[in-house]
Coordinates of C-alpha atoms and ligand atoms in Angstrom, one line a residue:
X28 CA -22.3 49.2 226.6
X29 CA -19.8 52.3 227.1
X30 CA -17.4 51.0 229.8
X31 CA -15.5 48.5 231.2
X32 CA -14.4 48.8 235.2
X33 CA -10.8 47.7 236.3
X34 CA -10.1 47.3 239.9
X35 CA -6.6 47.6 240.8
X36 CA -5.4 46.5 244.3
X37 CA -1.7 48.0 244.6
X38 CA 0.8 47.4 247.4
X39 CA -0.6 50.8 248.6
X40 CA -3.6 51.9 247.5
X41 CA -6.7 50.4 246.3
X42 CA -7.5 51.8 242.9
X43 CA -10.7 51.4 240.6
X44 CA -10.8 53.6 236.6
X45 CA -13.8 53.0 234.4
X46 CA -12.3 53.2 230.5
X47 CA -14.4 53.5 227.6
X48 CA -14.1 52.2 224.6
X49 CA -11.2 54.4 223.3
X50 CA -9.3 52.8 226.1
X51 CA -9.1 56.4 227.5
X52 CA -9.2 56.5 231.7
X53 CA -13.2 58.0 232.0
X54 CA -12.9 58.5 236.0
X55 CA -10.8 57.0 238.8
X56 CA -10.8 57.0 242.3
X57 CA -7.8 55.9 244.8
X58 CA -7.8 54.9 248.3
X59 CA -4.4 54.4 250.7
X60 CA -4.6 51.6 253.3
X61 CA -2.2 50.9 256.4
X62 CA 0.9 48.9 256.0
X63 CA 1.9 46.8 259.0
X64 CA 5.4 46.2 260.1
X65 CA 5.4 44.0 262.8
X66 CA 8.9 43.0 262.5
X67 CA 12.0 44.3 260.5
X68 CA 11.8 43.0 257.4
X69 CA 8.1 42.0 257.6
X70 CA 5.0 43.4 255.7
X71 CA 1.4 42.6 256.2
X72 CA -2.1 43.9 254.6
X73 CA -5.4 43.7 256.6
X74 CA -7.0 41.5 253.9
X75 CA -10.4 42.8 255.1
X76 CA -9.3 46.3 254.1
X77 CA -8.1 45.5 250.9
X78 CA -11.4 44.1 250.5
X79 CA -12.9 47.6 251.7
X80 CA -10.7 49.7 250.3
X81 CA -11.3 48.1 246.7
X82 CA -15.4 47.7 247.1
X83 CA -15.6 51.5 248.1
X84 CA -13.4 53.3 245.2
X85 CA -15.0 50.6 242.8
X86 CA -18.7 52.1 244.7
X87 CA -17.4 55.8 244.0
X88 CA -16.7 56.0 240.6
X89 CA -20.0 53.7 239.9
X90 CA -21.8 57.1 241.6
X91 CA -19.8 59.4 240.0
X92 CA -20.2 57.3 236.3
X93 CA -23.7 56.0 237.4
X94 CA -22.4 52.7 236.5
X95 CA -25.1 49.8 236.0
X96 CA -25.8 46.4 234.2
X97 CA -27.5 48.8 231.1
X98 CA -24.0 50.4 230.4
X99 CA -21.3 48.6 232.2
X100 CA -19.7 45.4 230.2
X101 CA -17.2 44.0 232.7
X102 CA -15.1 43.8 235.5
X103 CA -11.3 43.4 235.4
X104 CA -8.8 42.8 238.1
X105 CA -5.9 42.8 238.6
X106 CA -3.5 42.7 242.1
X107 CA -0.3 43.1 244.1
X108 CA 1.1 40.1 243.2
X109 CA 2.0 37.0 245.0
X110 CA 0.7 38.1 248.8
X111 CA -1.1 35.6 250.6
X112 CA -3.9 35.1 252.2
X113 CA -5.8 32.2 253.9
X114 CA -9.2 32.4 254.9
X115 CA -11.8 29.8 256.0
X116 CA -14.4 29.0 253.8
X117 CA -16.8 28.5 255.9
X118 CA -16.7 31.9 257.4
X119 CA -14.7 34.1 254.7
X120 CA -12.6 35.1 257.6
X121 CA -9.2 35.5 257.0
X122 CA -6.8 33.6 259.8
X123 CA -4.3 35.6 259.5
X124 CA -3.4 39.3 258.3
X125 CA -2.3 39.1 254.4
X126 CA 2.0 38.3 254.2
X127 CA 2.9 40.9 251.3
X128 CA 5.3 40.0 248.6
X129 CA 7.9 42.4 249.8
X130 CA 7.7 40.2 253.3
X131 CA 10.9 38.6 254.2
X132 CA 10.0 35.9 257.1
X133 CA 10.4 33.0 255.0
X134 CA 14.0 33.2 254.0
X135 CA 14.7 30.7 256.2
X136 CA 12.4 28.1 254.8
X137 CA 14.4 29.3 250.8
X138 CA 17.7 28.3 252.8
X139 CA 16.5 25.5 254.1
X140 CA 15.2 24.2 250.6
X141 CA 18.4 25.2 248.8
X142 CA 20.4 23.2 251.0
X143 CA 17.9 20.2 250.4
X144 CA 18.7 20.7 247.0
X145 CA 15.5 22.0 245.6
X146 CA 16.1 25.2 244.2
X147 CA 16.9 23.5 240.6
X148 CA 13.3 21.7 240.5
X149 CA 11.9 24.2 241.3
X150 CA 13.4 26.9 239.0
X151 CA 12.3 24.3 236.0
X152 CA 9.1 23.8 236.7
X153 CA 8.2 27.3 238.1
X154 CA 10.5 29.6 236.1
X155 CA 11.2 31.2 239.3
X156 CA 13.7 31.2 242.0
X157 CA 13.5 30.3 246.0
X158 CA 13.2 34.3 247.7
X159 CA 10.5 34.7 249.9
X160 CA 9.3 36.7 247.4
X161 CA 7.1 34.2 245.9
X162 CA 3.6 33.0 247.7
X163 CA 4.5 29.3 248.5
X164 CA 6.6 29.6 251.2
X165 CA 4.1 32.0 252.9
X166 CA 1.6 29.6 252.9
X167 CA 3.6 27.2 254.3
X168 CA 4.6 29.8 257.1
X169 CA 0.8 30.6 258.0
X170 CA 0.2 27.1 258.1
X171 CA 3.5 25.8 261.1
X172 CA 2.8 29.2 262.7
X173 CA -1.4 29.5 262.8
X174 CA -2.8 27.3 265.4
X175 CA -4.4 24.7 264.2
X176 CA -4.2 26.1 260.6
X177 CA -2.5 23.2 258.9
X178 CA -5.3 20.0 260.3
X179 CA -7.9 22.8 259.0
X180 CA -6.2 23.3 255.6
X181 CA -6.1 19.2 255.4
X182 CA -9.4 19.0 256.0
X183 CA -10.5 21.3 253.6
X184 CA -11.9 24.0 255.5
X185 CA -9.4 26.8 254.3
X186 CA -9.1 28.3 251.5
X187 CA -5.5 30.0 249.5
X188 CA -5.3 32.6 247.6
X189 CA -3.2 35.4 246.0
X190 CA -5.9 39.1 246.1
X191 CA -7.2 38.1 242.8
X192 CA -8.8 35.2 244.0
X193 CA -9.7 36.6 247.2
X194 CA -11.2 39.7 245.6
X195 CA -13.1 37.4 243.3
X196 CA -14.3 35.2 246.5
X197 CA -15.8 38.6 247.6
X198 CA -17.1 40.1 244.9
X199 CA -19.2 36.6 243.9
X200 CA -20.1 36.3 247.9
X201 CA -17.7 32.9 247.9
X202 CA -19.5 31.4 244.8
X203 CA -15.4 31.4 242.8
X204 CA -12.4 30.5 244.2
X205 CA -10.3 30.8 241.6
X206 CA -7.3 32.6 240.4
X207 CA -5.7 33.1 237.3
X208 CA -2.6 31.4 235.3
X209 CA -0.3 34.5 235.8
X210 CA -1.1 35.0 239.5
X211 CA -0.6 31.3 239.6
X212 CA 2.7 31.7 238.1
X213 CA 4.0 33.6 240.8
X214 CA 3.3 31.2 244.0
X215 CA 6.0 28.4 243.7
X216 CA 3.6 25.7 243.2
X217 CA 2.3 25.9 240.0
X218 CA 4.7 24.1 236.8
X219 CA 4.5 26.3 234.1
X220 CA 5.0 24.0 231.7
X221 CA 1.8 21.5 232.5
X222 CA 0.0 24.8 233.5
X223 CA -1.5 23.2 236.4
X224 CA -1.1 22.6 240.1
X225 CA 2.1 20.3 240.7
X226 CA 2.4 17.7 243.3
X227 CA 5.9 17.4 243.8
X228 CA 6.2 21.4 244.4
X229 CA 2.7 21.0 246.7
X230 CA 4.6 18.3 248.5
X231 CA 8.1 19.8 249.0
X232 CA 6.2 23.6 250.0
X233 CA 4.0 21.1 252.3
X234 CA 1.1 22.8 250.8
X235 CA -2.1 21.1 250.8
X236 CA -4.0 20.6 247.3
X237 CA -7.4 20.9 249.2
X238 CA -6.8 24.6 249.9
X239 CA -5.8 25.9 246.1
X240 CA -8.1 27.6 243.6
X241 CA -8.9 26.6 240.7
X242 CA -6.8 28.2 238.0
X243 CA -8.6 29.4 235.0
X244 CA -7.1 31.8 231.8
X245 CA -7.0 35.4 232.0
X246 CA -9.9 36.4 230.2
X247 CA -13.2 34.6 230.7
X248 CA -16.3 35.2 232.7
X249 CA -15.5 34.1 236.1
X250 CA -18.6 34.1 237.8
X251 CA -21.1 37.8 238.7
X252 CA -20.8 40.4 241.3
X253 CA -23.4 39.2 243.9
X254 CA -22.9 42.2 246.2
X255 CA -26.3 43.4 246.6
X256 CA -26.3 47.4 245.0
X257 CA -25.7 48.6 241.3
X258 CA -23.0 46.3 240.2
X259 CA -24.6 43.4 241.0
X260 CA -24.6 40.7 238.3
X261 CA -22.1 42.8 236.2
X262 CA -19.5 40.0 234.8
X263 CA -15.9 39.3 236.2
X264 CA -14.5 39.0 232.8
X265 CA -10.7 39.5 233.2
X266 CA -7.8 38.6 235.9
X267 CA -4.1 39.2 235.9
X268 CA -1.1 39.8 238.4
X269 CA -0.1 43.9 237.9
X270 CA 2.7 43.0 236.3
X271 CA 1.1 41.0 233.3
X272 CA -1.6 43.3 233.5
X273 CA 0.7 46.4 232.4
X274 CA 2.0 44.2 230.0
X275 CA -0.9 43.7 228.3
X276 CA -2.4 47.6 228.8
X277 CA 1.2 48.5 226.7
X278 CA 0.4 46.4 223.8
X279 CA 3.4 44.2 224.2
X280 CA 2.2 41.8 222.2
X281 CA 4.5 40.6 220.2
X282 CA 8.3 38.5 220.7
X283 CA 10.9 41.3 221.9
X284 CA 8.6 44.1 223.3
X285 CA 9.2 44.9 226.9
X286 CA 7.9 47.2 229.6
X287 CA 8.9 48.7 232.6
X288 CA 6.9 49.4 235.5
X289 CA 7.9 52.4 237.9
X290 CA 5.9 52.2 240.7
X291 CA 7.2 51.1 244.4
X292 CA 8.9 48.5 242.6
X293 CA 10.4 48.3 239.1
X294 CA 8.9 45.9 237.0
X295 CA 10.6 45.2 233.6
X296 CA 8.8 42.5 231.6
X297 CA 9.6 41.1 228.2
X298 CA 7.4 39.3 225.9
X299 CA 9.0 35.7 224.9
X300 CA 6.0 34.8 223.0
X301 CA 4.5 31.1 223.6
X302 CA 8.0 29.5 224.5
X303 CA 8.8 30.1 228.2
X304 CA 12.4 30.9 227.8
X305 CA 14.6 29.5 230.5
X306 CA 16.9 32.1 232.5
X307 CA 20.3 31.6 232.6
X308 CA 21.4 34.7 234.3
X309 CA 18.3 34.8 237.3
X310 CA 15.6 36.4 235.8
X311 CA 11.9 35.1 236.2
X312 CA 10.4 32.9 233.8
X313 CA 6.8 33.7 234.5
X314 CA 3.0 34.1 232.3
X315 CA 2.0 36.8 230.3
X316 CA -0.7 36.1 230.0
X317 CA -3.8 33.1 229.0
X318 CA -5.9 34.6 226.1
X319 CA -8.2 32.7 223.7
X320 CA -6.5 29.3 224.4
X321 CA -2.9 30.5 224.0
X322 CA -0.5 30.8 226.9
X323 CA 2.4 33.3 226.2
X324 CA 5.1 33.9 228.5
X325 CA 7.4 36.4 229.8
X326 CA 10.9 37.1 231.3
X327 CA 10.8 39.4 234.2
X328 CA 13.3 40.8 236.5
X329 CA 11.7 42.2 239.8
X330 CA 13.5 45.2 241.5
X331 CA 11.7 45.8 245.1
X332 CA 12.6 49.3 245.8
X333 CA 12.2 51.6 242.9
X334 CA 9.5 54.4 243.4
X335 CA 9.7 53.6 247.6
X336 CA 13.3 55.2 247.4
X337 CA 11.7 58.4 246.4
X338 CA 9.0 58.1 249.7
X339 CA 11.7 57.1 251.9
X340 CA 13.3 60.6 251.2
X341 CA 10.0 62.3 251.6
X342 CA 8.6 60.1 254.9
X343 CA 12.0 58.5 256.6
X344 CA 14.8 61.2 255.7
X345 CA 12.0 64.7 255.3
X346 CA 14.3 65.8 252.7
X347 CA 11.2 66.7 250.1
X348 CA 7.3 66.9 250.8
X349 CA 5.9 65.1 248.0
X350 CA 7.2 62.7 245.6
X351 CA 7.6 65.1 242.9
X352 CA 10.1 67.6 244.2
X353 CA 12.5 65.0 243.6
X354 CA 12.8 66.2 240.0
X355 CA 14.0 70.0 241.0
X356 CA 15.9 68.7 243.4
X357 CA 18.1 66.5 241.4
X358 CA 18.0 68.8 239.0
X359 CA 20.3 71.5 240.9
X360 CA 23.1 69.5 241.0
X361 CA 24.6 68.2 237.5
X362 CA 25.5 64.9 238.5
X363 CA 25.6 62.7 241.8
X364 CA 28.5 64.3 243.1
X365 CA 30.3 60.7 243.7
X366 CA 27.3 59.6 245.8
X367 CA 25.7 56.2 244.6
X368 CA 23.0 55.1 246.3
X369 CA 21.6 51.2 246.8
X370 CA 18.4 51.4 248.3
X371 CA 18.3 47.8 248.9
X372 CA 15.6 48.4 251.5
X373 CA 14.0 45.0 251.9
X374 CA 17.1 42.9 250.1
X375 CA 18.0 42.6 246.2
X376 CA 15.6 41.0 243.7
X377 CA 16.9 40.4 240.2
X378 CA 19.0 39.3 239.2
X379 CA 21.0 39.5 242.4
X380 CA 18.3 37.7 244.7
X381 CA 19.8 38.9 248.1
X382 CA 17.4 38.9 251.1
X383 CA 20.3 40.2 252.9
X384 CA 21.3 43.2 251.1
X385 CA 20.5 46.3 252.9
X386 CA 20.3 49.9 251.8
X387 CA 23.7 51.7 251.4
X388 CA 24.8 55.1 250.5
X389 CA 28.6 55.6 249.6
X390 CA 31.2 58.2 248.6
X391 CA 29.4 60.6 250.8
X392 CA 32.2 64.1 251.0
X393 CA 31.4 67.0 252.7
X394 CA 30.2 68.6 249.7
X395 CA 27.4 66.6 248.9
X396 CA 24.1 68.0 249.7
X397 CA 20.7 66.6 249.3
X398 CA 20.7 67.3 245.6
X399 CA 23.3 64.6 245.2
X400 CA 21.3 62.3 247.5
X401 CA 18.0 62.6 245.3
X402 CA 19.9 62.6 242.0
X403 CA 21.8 59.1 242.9
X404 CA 18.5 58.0 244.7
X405 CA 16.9 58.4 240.7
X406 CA 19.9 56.8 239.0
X407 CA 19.5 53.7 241.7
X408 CA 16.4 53.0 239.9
X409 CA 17.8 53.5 236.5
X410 CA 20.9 51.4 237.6
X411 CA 18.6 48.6 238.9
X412 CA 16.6 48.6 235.8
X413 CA 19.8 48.5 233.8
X414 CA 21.2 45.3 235.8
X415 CA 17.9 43.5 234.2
X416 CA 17.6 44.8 231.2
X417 CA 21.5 43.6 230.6
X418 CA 21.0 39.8 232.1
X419 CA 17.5 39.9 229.7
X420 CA 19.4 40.9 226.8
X421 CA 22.0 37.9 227.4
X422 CA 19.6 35.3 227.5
X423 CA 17.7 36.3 224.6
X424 CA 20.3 37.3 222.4
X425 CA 18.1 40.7 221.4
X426 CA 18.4 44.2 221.5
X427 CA 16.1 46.0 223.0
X428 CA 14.5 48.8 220.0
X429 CA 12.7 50.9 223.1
X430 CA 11.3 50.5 226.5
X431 CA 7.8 51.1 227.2
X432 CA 7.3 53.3 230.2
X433 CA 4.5 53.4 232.6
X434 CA 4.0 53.5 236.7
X435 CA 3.4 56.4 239.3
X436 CA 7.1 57.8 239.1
X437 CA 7.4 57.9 234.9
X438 CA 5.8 61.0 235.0
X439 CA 9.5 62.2 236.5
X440 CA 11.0 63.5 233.3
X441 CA 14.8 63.7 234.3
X442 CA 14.1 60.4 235.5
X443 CA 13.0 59.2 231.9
X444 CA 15.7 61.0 230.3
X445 CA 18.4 59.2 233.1
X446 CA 16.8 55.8 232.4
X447 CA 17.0 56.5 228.4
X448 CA 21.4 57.6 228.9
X449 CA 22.1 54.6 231.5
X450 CA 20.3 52.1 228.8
X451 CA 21.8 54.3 226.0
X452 CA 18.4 53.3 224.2
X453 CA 15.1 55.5 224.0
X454 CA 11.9 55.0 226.5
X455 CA 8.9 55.9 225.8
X456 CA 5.8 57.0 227.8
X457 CA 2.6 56.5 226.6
X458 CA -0.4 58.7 226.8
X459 CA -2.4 56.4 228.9
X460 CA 0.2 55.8 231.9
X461 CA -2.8 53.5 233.8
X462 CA -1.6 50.5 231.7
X463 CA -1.9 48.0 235.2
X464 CA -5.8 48.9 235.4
X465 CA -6.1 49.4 231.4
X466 CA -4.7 45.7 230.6
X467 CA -7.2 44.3 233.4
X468 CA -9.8 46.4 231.4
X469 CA -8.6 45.0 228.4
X470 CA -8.7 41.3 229.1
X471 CA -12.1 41.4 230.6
X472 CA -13.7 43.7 227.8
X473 CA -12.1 41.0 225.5
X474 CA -14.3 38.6 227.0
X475 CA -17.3 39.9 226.8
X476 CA -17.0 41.3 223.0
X477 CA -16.4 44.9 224.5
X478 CA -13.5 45.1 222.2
X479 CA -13.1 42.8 219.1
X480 CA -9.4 41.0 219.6
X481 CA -5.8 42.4 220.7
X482 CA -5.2 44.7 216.9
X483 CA -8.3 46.8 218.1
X484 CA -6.1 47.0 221.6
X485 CA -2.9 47.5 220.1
X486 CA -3.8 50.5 217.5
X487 CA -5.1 52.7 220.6
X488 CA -1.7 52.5 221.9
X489 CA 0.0 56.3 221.6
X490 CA 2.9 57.8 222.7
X491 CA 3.2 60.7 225.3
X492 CA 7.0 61.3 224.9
X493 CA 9.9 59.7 223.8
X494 CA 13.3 60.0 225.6
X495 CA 16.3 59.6 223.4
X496 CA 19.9 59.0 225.4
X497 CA 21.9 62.0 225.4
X498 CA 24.9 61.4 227.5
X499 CA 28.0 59.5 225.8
X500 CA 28.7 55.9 226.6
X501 CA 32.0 56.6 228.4
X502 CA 29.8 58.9 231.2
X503 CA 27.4 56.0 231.5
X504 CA 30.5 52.9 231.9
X505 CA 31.5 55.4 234.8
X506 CA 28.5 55.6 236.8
X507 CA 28.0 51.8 236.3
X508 CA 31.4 50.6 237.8
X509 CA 31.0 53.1 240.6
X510 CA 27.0 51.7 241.0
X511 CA 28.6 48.1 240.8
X512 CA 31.4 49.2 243.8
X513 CA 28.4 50.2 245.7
X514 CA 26.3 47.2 245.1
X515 CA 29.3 45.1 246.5
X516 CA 29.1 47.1 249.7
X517 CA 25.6 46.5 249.7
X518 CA 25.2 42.6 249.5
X519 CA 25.6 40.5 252.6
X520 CA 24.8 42.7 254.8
X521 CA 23.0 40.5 257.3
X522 CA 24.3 37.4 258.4
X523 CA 21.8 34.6 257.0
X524 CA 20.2 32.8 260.2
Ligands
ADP612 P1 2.3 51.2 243.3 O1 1.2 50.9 242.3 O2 3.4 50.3 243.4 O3 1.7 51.5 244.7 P2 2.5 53.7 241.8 O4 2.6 53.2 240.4 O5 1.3 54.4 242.3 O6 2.9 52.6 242.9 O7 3.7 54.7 242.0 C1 4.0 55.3 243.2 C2 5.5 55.4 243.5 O8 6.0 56.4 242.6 C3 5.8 55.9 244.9 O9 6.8 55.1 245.4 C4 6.3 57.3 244.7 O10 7.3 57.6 245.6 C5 6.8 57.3 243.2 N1 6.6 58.6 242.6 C6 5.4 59.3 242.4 N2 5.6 60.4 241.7 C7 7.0 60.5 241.5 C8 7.8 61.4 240.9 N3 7.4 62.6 240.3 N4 9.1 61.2 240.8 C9 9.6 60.0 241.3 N5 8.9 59.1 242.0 C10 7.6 59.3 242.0

């Protein structure tokens, strides 16, 4: 066998990279699908195109690779976390378009379960907090607002799922419905603790147990591909959430090491080990991953608009044409010219968890041009990343040594070198910046013997380039109390319903 195939369904664009056994990316293919705003504040996928979308990149490198049963080993997954989709089982049709994690509707039904009290419960047994973020609510908002979709999900008849399962559901022609612990992790309704489905949370999100996949670890032969064509019968040997994924493609394996993602989001997840360490200043408690018998967990802090700041200055404002011109165009100004920038787009995830926060740009003179706009639009990231990084280090007590680096935007050098002076620590890219679609890679070639266990993983690790901080601690305490002025203008913006 010389490869394993990862398919990785992003918020944007489908993805699908065969890696060989060097853990080196041997071809990849990307395809964009529509986003649908319906209302403010709301975001939906077609499900059936992230089905297409997926199956014809993962098609096109298979041609390009001549992929088969005599030479590929497995298929990983990994997803867009937490969006939800319902479909019938009977008919694999979908009831409903896909309600995407950066979806807001369900704020409402968070209020209405914090004022009945249930955000502590919940927080325990979940690690997580009530934002519509998460996929419970969602469901719950499919079912009162689909006709008839509730006395079907009672019955039986439809099925839930996060993309993982419903990728799975397609790829075995609805033999699996299943999921994995670290998707499950992120859906309100499973206790991390007992690792299972929990009543009480099914109960309170009036979810219906008949509806929910079976959760299973995140390396293990699922089930085949039964699509009829060259994959077919190739094994489904790995599944976890994008976040957990990149995790594992870094080699964070150990206590202490943390990663952060820069891609639409920011992603920054720490390893905790096999404890699930509770949060005391709002981050996530959430699984890393389920390996070999062993759960380990994670701390996470979620940031929602990291990377999208960057395309709302290219699409929304036309100041650049592609993503990367940001970099010169920070670059010709020397600092942000007294312009901070909180692109709190679609609300504030950690550790501020405001659905209400909207985007703000302040201490705008008449001398600041679009260089200042792009340079404080990079620092928002940093900033952001900062804010969770700090609340981590408070609850575990540890310093971070580096950050690993990884997503579409760390190829932005002056945005690595930012990051690296407002955590006054180094960050470090790797070689291999596909770590979302190489962990998937990793935990299903673990399953099926393709590699021999995680020190195999860890030693192909390398770094790129390493940022070391080069502006003084007094420049950085600056930009942070004028980033946390901003952020006060920022929160609250809407008036909760
Ligand atoms: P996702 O997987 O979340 O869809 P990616 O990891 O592909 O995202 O990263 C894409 C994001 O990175 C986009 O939001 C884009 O604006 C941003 N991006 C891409 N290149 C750069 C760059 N050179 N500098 C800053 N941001 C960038």
């Amino acid at each position: 066998m010389e490869y394993v195939l990862a398919l990785d369904q992003g918020t944007t664009s489908s993805r699908a990279i065969v890696f060989d056994h060097s853990g080196k990316p041997c071809k990849a293919m990307q395809q964009e699908f529509a986003q649908h705003f319906p209302q403010p504040g709301w975001v939906e996928h077609d499900p059936a195109e992230i089905w297409e979308s997926q199956w014809q990149v993962a098609m096109g490198v298979q041609e390009a690779s001549n992929l088969s049963t005599a030479n590929l080993s497995a298929i990983g997954i990994t997803n867009q976390r937490e969006t939800t989709i319902v479909w019938d089982r009977n008919t694999g049709e979908p009831i409903h378009k896909a309600i995407v994690w950066q979806d807001r509707r369900t704020a409402p039904i968070c209020e209405q379960l914090k004022r009945d009290g249930a955000e502590d419960t919940v927080r325990e047994k979940t690690g997580l907090v009530l934002d519509p973020y998460f996929s419970g609510t969602k469901v719950q908002w499919l079912l009162d607002n689909v006709d008839g979709a509730r006395a079907r999900a009672e019955k039986g008849e439809l099925a839930f799922g996060t993309v993982d399962s419903w990728l799975v559901w397609k790829l075995t022609g609805g033999a699996r419905h299943v999921t994995d612990a670290t998707n499950a992790s992120r859906t309100l309704l499973y206790n991390i603790h007992t690792r299972a489905w929990d009543d009480e949370l099914l109960e309170l999100l009036k979810v219906p147990r008949a509806m929910m996949p079976e959760v299973r670890p995140s390396s293990e032969v699922y089930g085949e591909v039964a699509v009829a064509g060259p994959l077919k019968g190739i094994p489904i040997a790995g599944m976890a959430g994008d976040q957990q994924a990149a995790l594992f493609g870094q080699a964070c394996f150990r206590a202490g090491m943390a990663k952060n993602t820069y891609g639409t989001g920011c992603f920054l997840l720490k390893n905790t080990g096999t404890k699930p360490v509770a949060s005391k200043n709002n981050m996530l408690t959430t699984v890393a991953w389920q390996v070999d018998g062993v759960t380990e967990y994670a701390l996470e802090g979620s940031i929602f608009v990291a990377g999208a700041v960057v395309q709302w200055l290219r699409d929304g404002l036309g100041l650049i044409k592609s993503a990367p011109e940001i970099e010169a165009l920070a670059s010709s100004v020397p600092d942000n010219g007294g312009v901070n920038f909180v692109p709190a787009f679609s609300g504030l995830g950690a550790p501020h968890w405001d659905p209400y926060a909207r985007g703000t740009i302040t201490g705008i003179t008449r001398g600041v041009t679009a260089g200042h706009i792009a340079r404080a639009a990079l620092e928002s990231i940093c900033l952001q990343s900062f804010d969770v990084l700090d609340a981590m280090q408070k609850d575990s007590g540890i310093t971070l040594k580096e950050l690993r680096a990884d997503g579409g935007a760390c190829v932005n050098d002056l945005l690595m070198q930012i990051q690296a002076d407002v955590l006054q620590a180094p960050v470090v890219r790797p070689q291999v910046t596909e770590t979302t679609a190489l962990g998937a890679a990793y935990l299903a070639g673990l399953a099926t013997g393709f590699w021999n266990g995680r020190d195999a993983i860890a030693s192909q690790w390398a770094p790129d380039r390493r940022f070391e901080p080069q502006q003084s601690a007094e420049a950085i305490a600056e930009l942070r109390k004028n980033w946390e002025r901003a952020l006060e203008r920022a929160r609250q913006w809407e008036t909760p319903s």
